[in-house]
Backbone as numpy.savetxt, mean C-alpha at the origin, in Angstrom:
# Nx Ny Nz CAx CAy CAz Cx Cy Cz
29.52 1.61 -11.23 29.63 0.16 -11.17 31.81 0.59 -11.89
31.81 -0.99 -10.68 33.95 -0.12 -10.98 34.73 -0.46 -12.12
35.68 -0.04 -12.45 36.29 -1.37 -14.52 36.66 -2.29 -13.53
36.74 -2.95 -12.71 36.75 -4.05 -12.93 35.23 -5.00 -12.90
35.01 -4.11 -13.14 33.10 -5.25 -13.24 32.00 -5.08 -11.51
32.63 -4.98 -10.67 32.12 -4.64 -9.69 31.07 -3.63 -9.42
29.76 -4.10 -8.72 28.58 -3.50 -8.61 27.68 -3.59 -7.57
27.59 -1.86 -7.32 26.66 -1.87 -6.26 25.51 -1.29 -6.67
24.19 -1.79 -5.96 23.04 -1.60 -6.56 21.93 -0.73 -6.03
21.51 0.04 -6.04 20.39 1.06 -5.70 19.09 0.25 -4.73
18.93 0.16 -3.85 17.94 -0.13 -3.37 16.35 0.48 -3.64
15.70 -0.57 -4.99 14.23 0.02 -6.07 14.90 0.18 -6.91
16.06 -0.42 -7.80 16.81 -0.55 -8.56 16.14 -1.71 -9.37
15.61 -1.49 -10.89 15.08 -1.94 -11.56 13.53 -2.05 -11.36
12.58 -1.52 -10.23 11.62 -1.04 -10.17 11.34 -0.04 -10.61
9.82 0.14 -10.68 9.56 1.91 -10.60 9.81 2.97 -9.75
10.32 1.89 -9.00 10.98 3.22 -7.67 12.25 3.72 -8.13
12.33 3.22 -9.07 14.41 3.84 -9.52 14.21 5.13 -10.59
12.43 6.18 -10.88 11.86 6.81 -10.58 12.41 8.09 -9.96
12.35 7.49 -8.84 12.61 8.07 -7.39 13.89 8.80 -6.70
14.79 8.48 -7.75 16.29 8.92 -6.87 16.38 10.17 -7.16
15.83 10.60 -8.25 16.16 11.96 -8.12 15.74 12.76 -6.61
14.51 12.45 -6.30 13.92 12.88 -5.02 14.71 11.59 -3.98
16.03 11.56 -3.65 16.11 10.41 -2.99 17.21 10.95 -2.44
17.89 9.93 -1.47 19.22 10.13 -0.95 19.01 9.60 0.21
21.16 9.53 0.37 21.49 8.61 2.00 22.09 9.98 2.59
22.33 10.76 1.70 22.79 12.15 2.83 22.50 13.41 2.07
21.25 12.88 3.19 20.23 14.00 2.75 19.36 15.41 1.96
19.90 15.25 1.06 20.25 16.33 -0.24 19.66 15.59 -1.29
18.56 15.68 -1.70 17.63 14.88 -2.97 18.06 14.56 -3.85
19.03 13.19 -3.63 19.45 13.34 -6.40 21.00 13.34 -5.01
20.83 13.15 -4.07 22.52 12.94 -3.14 23.04 11.55 -3.28
24.01 10.93 -3.45 24.58 9.44 -2.47 25.92 9.74 -3.24
26.44 9.30 -1.94 27.28 8.91 -1.03 27.71 7.95 -0.86
28.37 7.91 -0.87 29.43 5.62 -0.33 30.86 6.31 -0.41
31.63 5.10 0.65 33.43 5.10 1.16 32.97 3.94 0.11
34.45 4.56 -0.52 34.71 3.31 -2.28 36.39 3.06 -1.50
36.21 1.35 -1.92 37.50 0.95 -1.46 37.12 -0.54 -0.37
37.60 -0.10 0.89 37.38 -1.05 2.00 38.21 -0.29 2.72
37.18 0.88 4.17 37.71 1.38 5.17 38.24 0.05 6.05
38.43 1.22 6.81 38.97 -0.02 8.28 38.21 -0.34 8.60
38.17 -1.48 9.58 37.44 -2.74 9.97 35.72 -2.79 9.76
35.20 -3.15 8.13 34.75 -3.24 7.33 34.67 -4.69 6.51
34.10 -5.44 6.43 34.37 -6.40 5.34 34.03 -6.24 4.23
33.23 -4.61 3.48 32.28 -5.11 2.49 33.72 -3.47 1.90
33.70 -3.32 0.54 33.81 -1.63 -0.17 33.58 -0.99 -0.81
32.20 -1.15 -0.13 31.05 -0.09 -0.28 30.68 0.10 0.63
30.38 1.96 1.05 29.69 1.19 2.32 28.64 3.10 2.21
27.35 3.54 2.75 26.88 4.59 3.01 27.65 5.84 3.87
27.53 6.88 3.86 28.50 7.66 4.35 28.25 7.96 6.13
28.43 8.39 6.40 28.86 7.99 8.13 28.32 9.36 8.60
26.99 9.55 8.44 26.24 10.78 8.65 25.05 10.06 9.97
24.48 11.63 10.76 23.52 11.02 11.64 22.46 11.36 10.50
21.50 9.92 11.04 20.44 9.90 10.58 19.07 9.98 11.92
19.43 10.41 12.49 18.52 10.37 13.81 16.83 10.90 13.29
15.93 10.23 13.65 15.08 10.75 13.48 14.23 11.48 14.26
13.22 12.50 14.26 12.97 13.69 14.70 12.32 13.16 16.58
11.62 11.93 16.51 11.21 11.60 17.17 11.81 10.81 18.82
13.56 10.28 17.93 14.58 10.04 19.27 14.98 11.16 19.81
15.12 10.33 21.46 15.29 11.01 22.87 17.26 11.06 22.22
17.61 12.68 22.13 18.79 12.73 22.31 18.96 13.36 24.16
20.52 13.00 24.30 20.80 13.17 25.73 20.59 14.36 26.01
21.39 14.30 27.47 20.76 15.42 28.46 21.25 17.12 27.81
20.57 17.73 27.74 20.91 18.72 27.04 21.54 19.42 26.29
21.88 18.17 24.90 21.50 18.29 24.06 19.96 18.64 23.41
19.69 19.59 22.58 18.12 19.81 21.70 18.09 19.55 20.73
16.44 18.79 20.93 16.01 18.03 20.09 16.24 19.08 18.38
16.42 17.91 17.14 16.51 18.36 16.14 14.99 18.95 15.60
15.02 20.02 14.65 12.92 20.92 14.61 13.59 20.59 13.02
12.44 21.01 12.58 12.38 20.71 11.47 12.39 22.13 10.63
12.81 22.87 11.31 14.04 24.35 10.92 15.63 23.08 10.30
15.50 22.90 11.56 17.59 22.50 11.47 17.71 21.12 10.71
16.73 20.67 9.95 17.49 19.49 10.23 16.75 19.24 8.75
17.56 18.82 7.19 18.10 18.69 5.56 16.73 17.84 5.56
16.36 17.87 4.99 14.75 17.23 4.21 14.51 16.33 5.43
13.30 16.70 6.20 12.99 16.10 7.68 12.03 15.22 7.12
10.48 15.98 5.66 9.90 14.74 5.68 9.92 14.59 3.81
9.26 14.07 3.07 9.15 12.86 2.45 8.27 13.95 1.35
8.49 14.51 0.23 7.47 15.34 -0.54 6.34 15.42 -0.26
5.76 14.33 -0.03 4.20 14.55 0.83 3.54 14.70 1.70
4.19 14.85 2.59 4.03 14.94 4.18 4.50 16.90 4.82
4.18 17.04 5.43 4.63 18.15 5.76 4.96 18.29 7.54
6.55 18.34 7.55 6.99 18.66 8.72 6.72 19.60 10.24
5.90 18.33 11.23 5.87 19.47 12.50 5.91 19.63 13.29
6.42 20.53 14.35 7.60 20.37 14.93 6.29 20.13 16.65
6.90 18.76 17.54 6.15 18.83 18.35 6.03 19.50 19.75
4.78 20.47 20.57 4.45 21.07 21.19 5.69 21.58 22.44
6.11 20.26 22.93 6.70 20.33 24.08 8.22 19.91 23.40
8.95 20.10 21.96 9.65 20.77 21.53 11.27 19.46 21.85
10.67 17.89 21.95 10.56 16.61 21.56 11.26 16.35 20.28
10.92 17.47 19.45 12.20 16.81 18.31 10.66 17.17 17.24
10.49 16.74 16.01 9.56 16.61 15.03 8.63 15.54 14.52
7.43 15.18 13.57 7.27 14.03 12.86 6.72 14.86 11.69
6.12 13.50 11.16 5.99 14.10 10.00 3.76 13.45 9.19
3.25 14.86 8.81 2.54 14.55 8.34 1.76 15.55 7.52
1.22 13.99 6.75 0.76 13.81 4.93 -0.29 14.96 5.36
0.23 15.38 3.97 -0.88 16.15 3.25 -2.07 16.22 3.14
-3.04 17.22 2.85 -4.35 17.09 3.24 -4.81 15.68 2.04
-3.89 15.88 1.18 -5.19 14.57 -0.27 -4.53 13.47 0.05
-3.50 12.86 0.78 -2.66 12.01 1.29 -2.70 11.41 2.27
-2.95 9.90 2.13 -2.42 8.86 3.24 -1.60 8.42 3.68
-1.28 8.51 5.28 0.06 6.97 5.94 -0.21 7.56 7.17
1.22 6.95 7.57 2.11 7.58 8.61 2.94 8.58 8.64
2.71 9.63 7.48 3.44 10.53 7.07 5.62 9.85 6.57
5.75 9.24 7.22 6.61 8.47 5.86 6.13 8.26 4.46
5.32 7.20 4.71 4.77 6.82 3.34 3.16 7.14 3.12
3.28 8.39 2.56 2.09 8.62 2.19 1.82 8.66 0.79
0.48 8.32 0.81 0.01 7.95 -0.50 -1.20 8.20 -0.48
-2.01 9.31 -2.33 -3.30 9.70 -2.97 -4.43 8.64 -2.42
-5.64 8.60 -2.04 -6.30 7.82 -1.91 -7.38 8.07 -3.13
-6.62 6.71 -3.90 -6.75 6.53 -5.16 -6.33 4.67 -4.76
-7.17 3.81 -5.88 -5.90 2.77 -5.88 -6.91 1.84 -7.33
-6.23 1.86 -7.98 -5.77 1.37 -9.49 -5.00 0.08 -9.60
-6.23 -1.00 -9.96 -5.41 -1.77 -10.06 -5.99 -3.38 -12.20
-5.95 -4.58 -11.75 -6.06 -4.86 -13.25 -6.88 -6.24 -11.90
-7.84 -6.95 -13.50 -8.25 -8.02 -12.98 -8.35 -8.69 -14.32
-8.38 -10.46 -14.10 -7.79 -11.86 -14.92 -9.14 -12.25 -13.92
-8.86 -13.53 -14.96 -9.35 -15.04 -14.38 -11.00 -14.89 -15.57
-11.66 -15.70 -14.74 -12.75 -16.14 -15.19 -14.35 -16.40 -14.29
-15.19 -15.65 -14.43 -16.63 -15.91 -13.68 -17.35 -16.84 -14.66
-17.85 -16.93 -13.38 -19.41 -18.02 -14.82 -18.71 -18.38 -16.56
-17.64 -19.55 -16.52 -17.40 -19.56 -17.82 -16.49 -18.13 -18.05
-16.87 -16.95 -18.22 -16.63 -16.01 -18.97 -15.54 -15.32 -18.70
-14.33 -15.61 -19.52 -12.48 -15.21 -19.23 -12.62 -13.26 -19.17
-12.27 -13.35 -18.13 -11.56 -11.92 -17.86 -10.22 -11.69 -17.79
-9.97 -10.61 -18.81 -8.74 -9.96 -19.10 -8.47 -8.84 -19.31
-7.57 -8.07 -17.94 -7.19 -6.85 -17.92 -8.25 -5.88 -17.22
-9.33 -6.15 -16.84 -10.46 -5.77 -17.18 -9.42 -4.30 -15.48
-10.19 -3.09 -15.97 -9.47 -1.81 -15.19 -10.45 -2.14 -13.51
-9.54 -1.97 -12.53 -10.05 -2.13 -10.77 -9.46 -0.76 -10.58
-10.35 0.39 -10.24 -10.30 1.53 -10.10 -11.09 1.77 -8.10
-10.19 2.27 -7.39 -11.26 2.57 -5.91 -10.55 4.17 -5.63
-11.82 4.83 -4.71 -11.41 6.42 -4.47 -12.65 5.92 -3.10
-11.21 7.03 -2.20 -12.00 6.92 -0.47 -12.10 8.56 -0.48
-12.38 7.96 0.60 -13.28 9.65 0.49 -13.51 9.68 2.83
-12.04 9.98 3.45 -11.71 9.19 4.86 -12.52 9.37 5.64
-12.51 10.68 5.92 -13.57 12.05 6.03 -14.74 10.97 6.62
-15.95 10.89 5.63 -17.08 10.51 5.41 -17.24 9.33 5.42
-15.49 7.76 5.67 -15.47 6.69 6.39 -16.24 5.86 5.02
-16.50 6.86 3.17 -16.57 5.58 2.76 -16.20 5.40 1.30
-15.97 3.92 0.73 -15.05 3.66 -0.49 -15.73 3.83 -1.50
-15.29 3.99 -2.42 -16.20 3.88 -3.96 -15.11 2.42 -4.69
-15.67 1.63 -5.66 -15.23 0.71 -5.78 -15.47 0.89 -7.05
-14.82 0.68 -8.54 -16.02 -0.33 -9.58 -14.75 -1.21 -10.34
-14.77 -1.65 -11.64 -13.95 -2.81 -12.07 -14.79 -2.18 -14.19
-14.12 -1.84 -14.91 -14.55 -1.67 -15.45 -14.30 -2.07 -16.83
-14.39 -2.57 -18.24 -14.21 -2.75 -19.49 -14.40 -4.48 -19.17
-15.39 -4.89 -18.73 -16.20 -6.55 -19.26 -16.88 -7.14 -19.40
-16.98 -8.10 -19.68 -17.79 -8.22 -21.31 -19.20 -7.93 -20.38
-19.97 -7.99 -21.15 -21.64 -7.50 -20.59 -22.23 -8.64 -19.87
-21.79 -10.07 -20.46 -22.84 -11.37 -19.79 -22.22 -11.42 -18.29
-20.98 -10.79 -18.02 -21.22 -10.58 -16.33 -21.21 -9.43 -14.98
-21.31 -8.64 -16.19 -20.96 -7.15 -15.05 -21.95 -6.95 -14.44
-22.94 -7.58 -14.56 -24.00 -7.74 -13.02 -23.56 -8.56 -12.17
-22.57 -10.17 -12.61 -22.63 -10.70 -11.83 -21.18 -10.18 -10.89
-20.96 -9.56 -11.02 -19.32 -9.07 -10.47 -19.83 -8.84 -9.48
-21.58 -8.25 -8.84 -21.95 -6.91 -7.88 -22.20 -7.48 -6.35
-21.94 -9.27 -6.78 -21.91 -10.35 -5.37 -20.85 -10.56 -5.06
-19.83 -9.72 -5.54 -18.55 -10.43 -4.98 -17.61 -9.47 -3.96
-18.17 -8.50 -2.61 -18.34 -7.44 -2.05 -16.67 -7.62 -0.98
-15.88 -8.75 -1.72 -14.78 -8.42 -1.03 -13.26 -7.73 -1.70
-14.25 -7.54 -3.15 -13.50 -7.23 -3.80 -13.11 -5.32 -3.36
-14.14 -5.04 -3.04 -14.48 -3.11 -2.43 -13.97 -3.47 -0.82
-13.90 -3.81 -0.19 -14.11 -4.32 1.42 -12.68 -4.39 1.45
-11.89 -4.58 0.76 -10.44 -4.50 1.56 -9.95 -3.14 1.21
-10.42 -2.38 0.88 -10.62 -0.89 0.78 -10.68 -0.05 1.49
-12.06 -0.65 2.64 -11.74 -0.11 3.89 -11.24 -0.59 4.63
-10.80 -0.99 4.37 -9.40 -2.25 5.78 -8.43 -0.76 5.75
-7.71 -1.44 4.51 -6.31 -0.35 3.86 -6.31 1.24 4.35
-7.86 1.86 4.18 -7.52 2.93 4.95 -8.91 4.05 5.71
-8.89 2.82 6.53 -10.18 2.71 7.89 -8.84 3.81 8.96
-10.45 5.07 8.96 -9.63 5.76 10.71 -9.13 5.08 11.09
-8.27 5.23 11.68 -8.08 4.60 13.43 -8.78 4.90 14.35
-9.04 4.52 15.53 -10.01 4.24 16.40 -9.10 3.39 17.43
-9.03 3.82 18.71 -8.92 3.77 19.63 -6.96 3.21 19.68
-6.37 3.26 19.21 -4.95 3.08 18.72 -4.93 2.48 17.51
-6.45 1.08 17.43 -6.33 0.09 16.18 -5.46 0.72 15.25
-4.55 -0.73 14.77 -4.07 0.14 13.01 -5.23 -0.70 11.94
-5.05 0.53 11.06 -5.63 -0.51 9.77 -4.60 -0.49 8.65
-4.77 -1.08 8.38 -4.49 -2.18 6.70 -3.62 -1.87 6.40
-3.69 -0.47 6.02 -1.93 0.36 5.66 -1.06 0.33 5.95
-1.23 1.01 7.60 -0.35 1.08 8.96 0.21 -0.60 9.14
-0.71 -1.36 8.79 0.53 -2.23 9.16 1.35 -3.31 7.99
0.44 -3.24 6.86 0.98 -3.91 5.19 1.61 -2.81 4.70
2.06 -1.49 4.82 2.84 -0.06 4.50 2.26 -0.66 2.52
1.19 -1.06 2.31 0.39 -1.20 1.03 0.85 -2.24 0.03
1.70 -3.32 0.93 2.54 -4.07 0.41 2.09 -5.69 0.59
1.12 -6.15 0.26 1.07 -7.66 0.93 0.10 -8.35 -0.11
-0.26 -9.39 0.17 -1.46 -10.99 -0.75 -2.38 -11.77 -0.57
-3.17 -11.03 -0.99 -4.62 -11.77 0.26 -5.42 -12.94 -0.53
-5.72 -13.81 -0.20 -6.90 -14.70 -0.81 -8.08 -14.92 0.11
-9.04 -14.63 -0.40 -10.44 -14.70 -0.40 -11.72 -16.32 -1.02
-12.06 -16.60 -0.25 -13.25 -17.76 0.04 -14.31 -17.25 -0.48
-14.67 -17.15 -1.75 -16.69 -16.84 -1.13 -17.33 -18.14 -2.05
-18.49 -18.03 -0.17 -19.35 -18.81 -1.06 -20.59 -18.59 -0.64
-21.27 -19.93 -1.67 -22.83 -19.25 -2.21 -23.75 -19.96 -1.93
-23.90 -20.66 0.17 -24.47 -22.02 0.18 -25.90 -22.61 -0.17
-26.12 -21.97 -0.44 -27.65 -21.50 -1.33 -28.26 -22.31 -2.73
-27.24 -21.76 -3.36 -26.65 -22.08 -4.91 -25.92 -22.89 -4.56
-24.97 -23.09 -3.67 -23.50 -23.64 -4.28 -22.63 -23.71 -5.15
-22.64 -21.76 -5.40 -21.49 -21.46 -6.58 -20.03 -21.31 -6.14
-19.55 -21.08 -6.18 -18.23 -21.01 -4.76 -16.66 -20.23 -5.46
-16.37 -18.57 -5.08 -15.06 -18.23 -6.01 -14.11 -17.64 -5.19
-12.90 -17.61 -5.81 -11.45 -17.83 -5.29 -11.60 -16.36 -5.52
-11.06 -15.51 -4.98 -9.69 -14.31 -5.60 -8.42 -14.39 -5.14
-8.03 -13.83 -5.49 -6.31 -14.14 -5.26 -6.23 -12.00 -5.72
-5.66 -11.77 -4.45 -5.64 -10.15 -5.04 -3.90 -10.03 -4.44
-2.85 -9.43 -5.55 -1.65 -8.98 -5.31 -2.15 -7.48 -4.92
-1.25 -6.88 -3.87 -1.94 -5.56 -3.11 0.24 -4.62 -3.42
0.21 -3.92 -4.67 2.08 -3.53 -4.78 2.82 -2.94 -4.21
2.20 -2.05 -3.45 2.62 -0.46 -2.31 1.72 0.50 -3.86
2.44 1.60 -3.06 2.33 2.53 -4.45 3.10 3.07 -6.06
2.90 3.43 -6.60 3.98 3.70 -7.77 3.54 4.96 -7.64
4.29 4.96 -8.46 5.09 6.48 -8.96 4.75 7.71 -9.08
3.37 7.75 -9.24 2.26 9.04 -9.05 2.37 8.26 -6.98
1.74 7.15 -6.36 1.29 7.91 -5.26 -0.06 6.55 -6.35
-0.10 6.02 -5.67 -1.62 6.46 -6.38 -1.56 3.84 -5.86
-2.88 3.27 -5.15 -1.93 1.96 -4.52 -1.88 1.26 -5.76
-1.34 -0.04 -5.63 -1.32 -1.14 -6.63 -2.14 -1.95 -6.85
-2.93 -2.44 -7.47 -3.71 -3.94 -7.06 -3.06 -5.27 -8.12
-3.02 -6.32 -7.92 -3.57 -6.87 -9.31 -4.47 -8.62 -8.50
-5.47 -8.25 -9.54 -7.04 -8.96 -8.46 -7.03 -10.25 -9.62
-6.79 -11.81 -9.54 -7.25 -12.61 -9.96 -8.97 -13.66 -9.76
-9.43 -13.65 -10.43 -11.23 -14.27 -10.06 -10.96 -15.73 -10.73
-11.82 -16.89 -10.14 -11.98 -18.06 -10.56 -13.30 -18.40 -9.96
-14.44 -18.69 -10.75 -15.23 -19.97 -9.98 -16.67 -19.03 -10.52
-18.09 -19.76 -9.98 -19.18 -19.41 -10.48 -19.74 -18.16 -9.49
-20.40 -17.39 -10.33 -21.72 -16.84 -9.56 -23.07 -16.84 -9.27
-23.62 -16.94 -8.73 -25.46 -16.70 -8.88 -26.14 -15.65 -9.98
-26.77 -15.69 -10.92 -27.03 -15.23 -11.70 -27.48 -13.98 -11.31
-26.89 -12.39 -11.37 -28.03 -11.30 -11.23 -27.50 -10.25 -12.90
-29.63 -10.10 -12.62 -29.87 -9.53 -14.03 -29.42 -8.09 -14.34
-29.12 -8.10 -15.66 -29.30 -6.24 -15.91 -30.00 -5.28 -14.72
-29.46 -4.81 -14.56 -29.83 -3.62 -13.65 -30.08 -4.01 -12.30
-30.09 -4.70 -12.02 -30.32 -5.10 -10.08 -29.48 -4.64 -9.38
-29.21 -3.80 -8.89 -29.44 -3.75 -7.60 -28.30 -4.43 -6.22
-27.83 -4.52 -5.87 -27.19 -5.37 -4.83 -27.10 -4.78 -3.38
-28.27 -5.33 -2.80 -27.87 -4.22 -1.06 -27.01 -5.22 0.12
-25.98 -4.94 0.25 -24.98 -5.70 1.38 -25.38 -5.13 2.79
-25.53 -5.78 3.58 -26.37 -5.20 5.15 -24.66 -5.17 5.64
-25.25 -4.48 6.81 -23.45 -4.23 7.66 -23.19 -5.62 7.91
-21.93 -6.07 8.04 -20.94 -6.90 8.49 -20.02 -7.00 8.96
-18.81 -8.14 9.13 -17.56 -7.79 10.26 -17.00 -8.92 9.23
-15.45 -8.36 9.02 -14.10 -9.22 8.43 -13.46 -9.25 8.98
-13.37 -10.28 8.48 -11.86 -10.96 9.42 -10.97 -11.52 8.85
-9.37 -10.96 9.00 -8.29 -10.67 8.55 -7.37 -12.02 9.27
-6.91 -12.45 8.89 -5.96 -13.62 8.86 -4.99 -13.82 8.59
-3.22 -13.29 9.40 -1.93 -13.55 8.70 -1.92 -14.93 8.79
-1.32 -15.11 7.81 -1.14 -16.79 7.83 0.85 -16.98 7.26
1.58 -15.87 7.51 3.14 -16.33 7.07 3.63 -14.40 7.03
4.58 -14.35 6.91 5.42 -13.47 7.60 5.38 -12.48 6.90
4.95 -12.88 5.87 5.55 -11.60 4.49 3.92 -11.20 3.65
4.17 -10.88 4.67 2.24 -9.96 4.77 0.78 -10.70 3.91
0.84 -12.50 4.41 -0.62 -12.34 3.68 -1.32 -12.74 4.54
-2.24 -12.54 4.04 -3.49 -12.43 4.83 -4.40 -13.87 3.36
-5.94 -14.45 4.81 -6.60 -15.09 4.46 -8.44 -13.96 4.72
-9.03 -14.74 4.01 -10.58 -14.85 4.55 -10.73 -15.08 3.54
-13.15 -15.87 4.19 -13.20 -16.63 4.21 -14.92 -15.50 4.06
-15.65 -15.97 3.06 -16.70 -14.65 2.85 -17.99 -16.27 3.02
-19.32 -16.33 3.33 -20.22 -16.72 3.62 -21.63 -16.21 2.56
-21.67 -16.16 1.34 -22.90 -14.40 1.26 -24.02 -15.90 0.87
-24.27 -14.57 1.67 -26.27 -15.31 1.67 -27.12 -14.61 -0.23
-27.99 -15.82 -0.80 -28.50 -15.08 -1.76 -29.75 -14.26 -1.70
């Protein structure tokens, strides 16, 4: 902030990402931020970032000019990824470390945490804990909702979309098809309508995926409302293989799914 009250806000200010400012930079050195202050010639603003070359490792270089390598590039990759030079010496790329998932530039833990609120079968849910764990090597995900009222715990088993979305986010790419994380970066909204035609029950699900937190865990907020068929305590639900279709309904990464569940 200047003496006359003018203020420049870094991207991420006022959010949890502010905790990462000591690891971020606009000058290729963690924790260092450089700016032109005043009114540089030919500019409209009075604060500009530094005139530095931030060429990515995969950018084409002019003839005769060597491509950058991991060794000669300052901080080429984020903390949770590893820099790998291309075999043909055309540049480098970033690869997420073994315990992380992503595209090299955005790497997250293979976990997701969140809260579930709302009402199911007229029983209120208030900040129940949602946890998901992903095993990408085996193509499996595990999702659990804890701290729920006893009268609704078994009934929640029929809401398979709560866990199905995790598989879409972290799916192993086949034939170049992108997974959900590649498309959204982990930040998007989703609405789901679950119908049970035989009993007439209906559940509406609203999910807000907030991207990674400061610990690189994916975050989600879930709201439920509606009713489900009653599931006796101790029963186990088995769901056969099914196809799931996602429809993007806006440019701000909002998706919609419709499920018809048999009983």
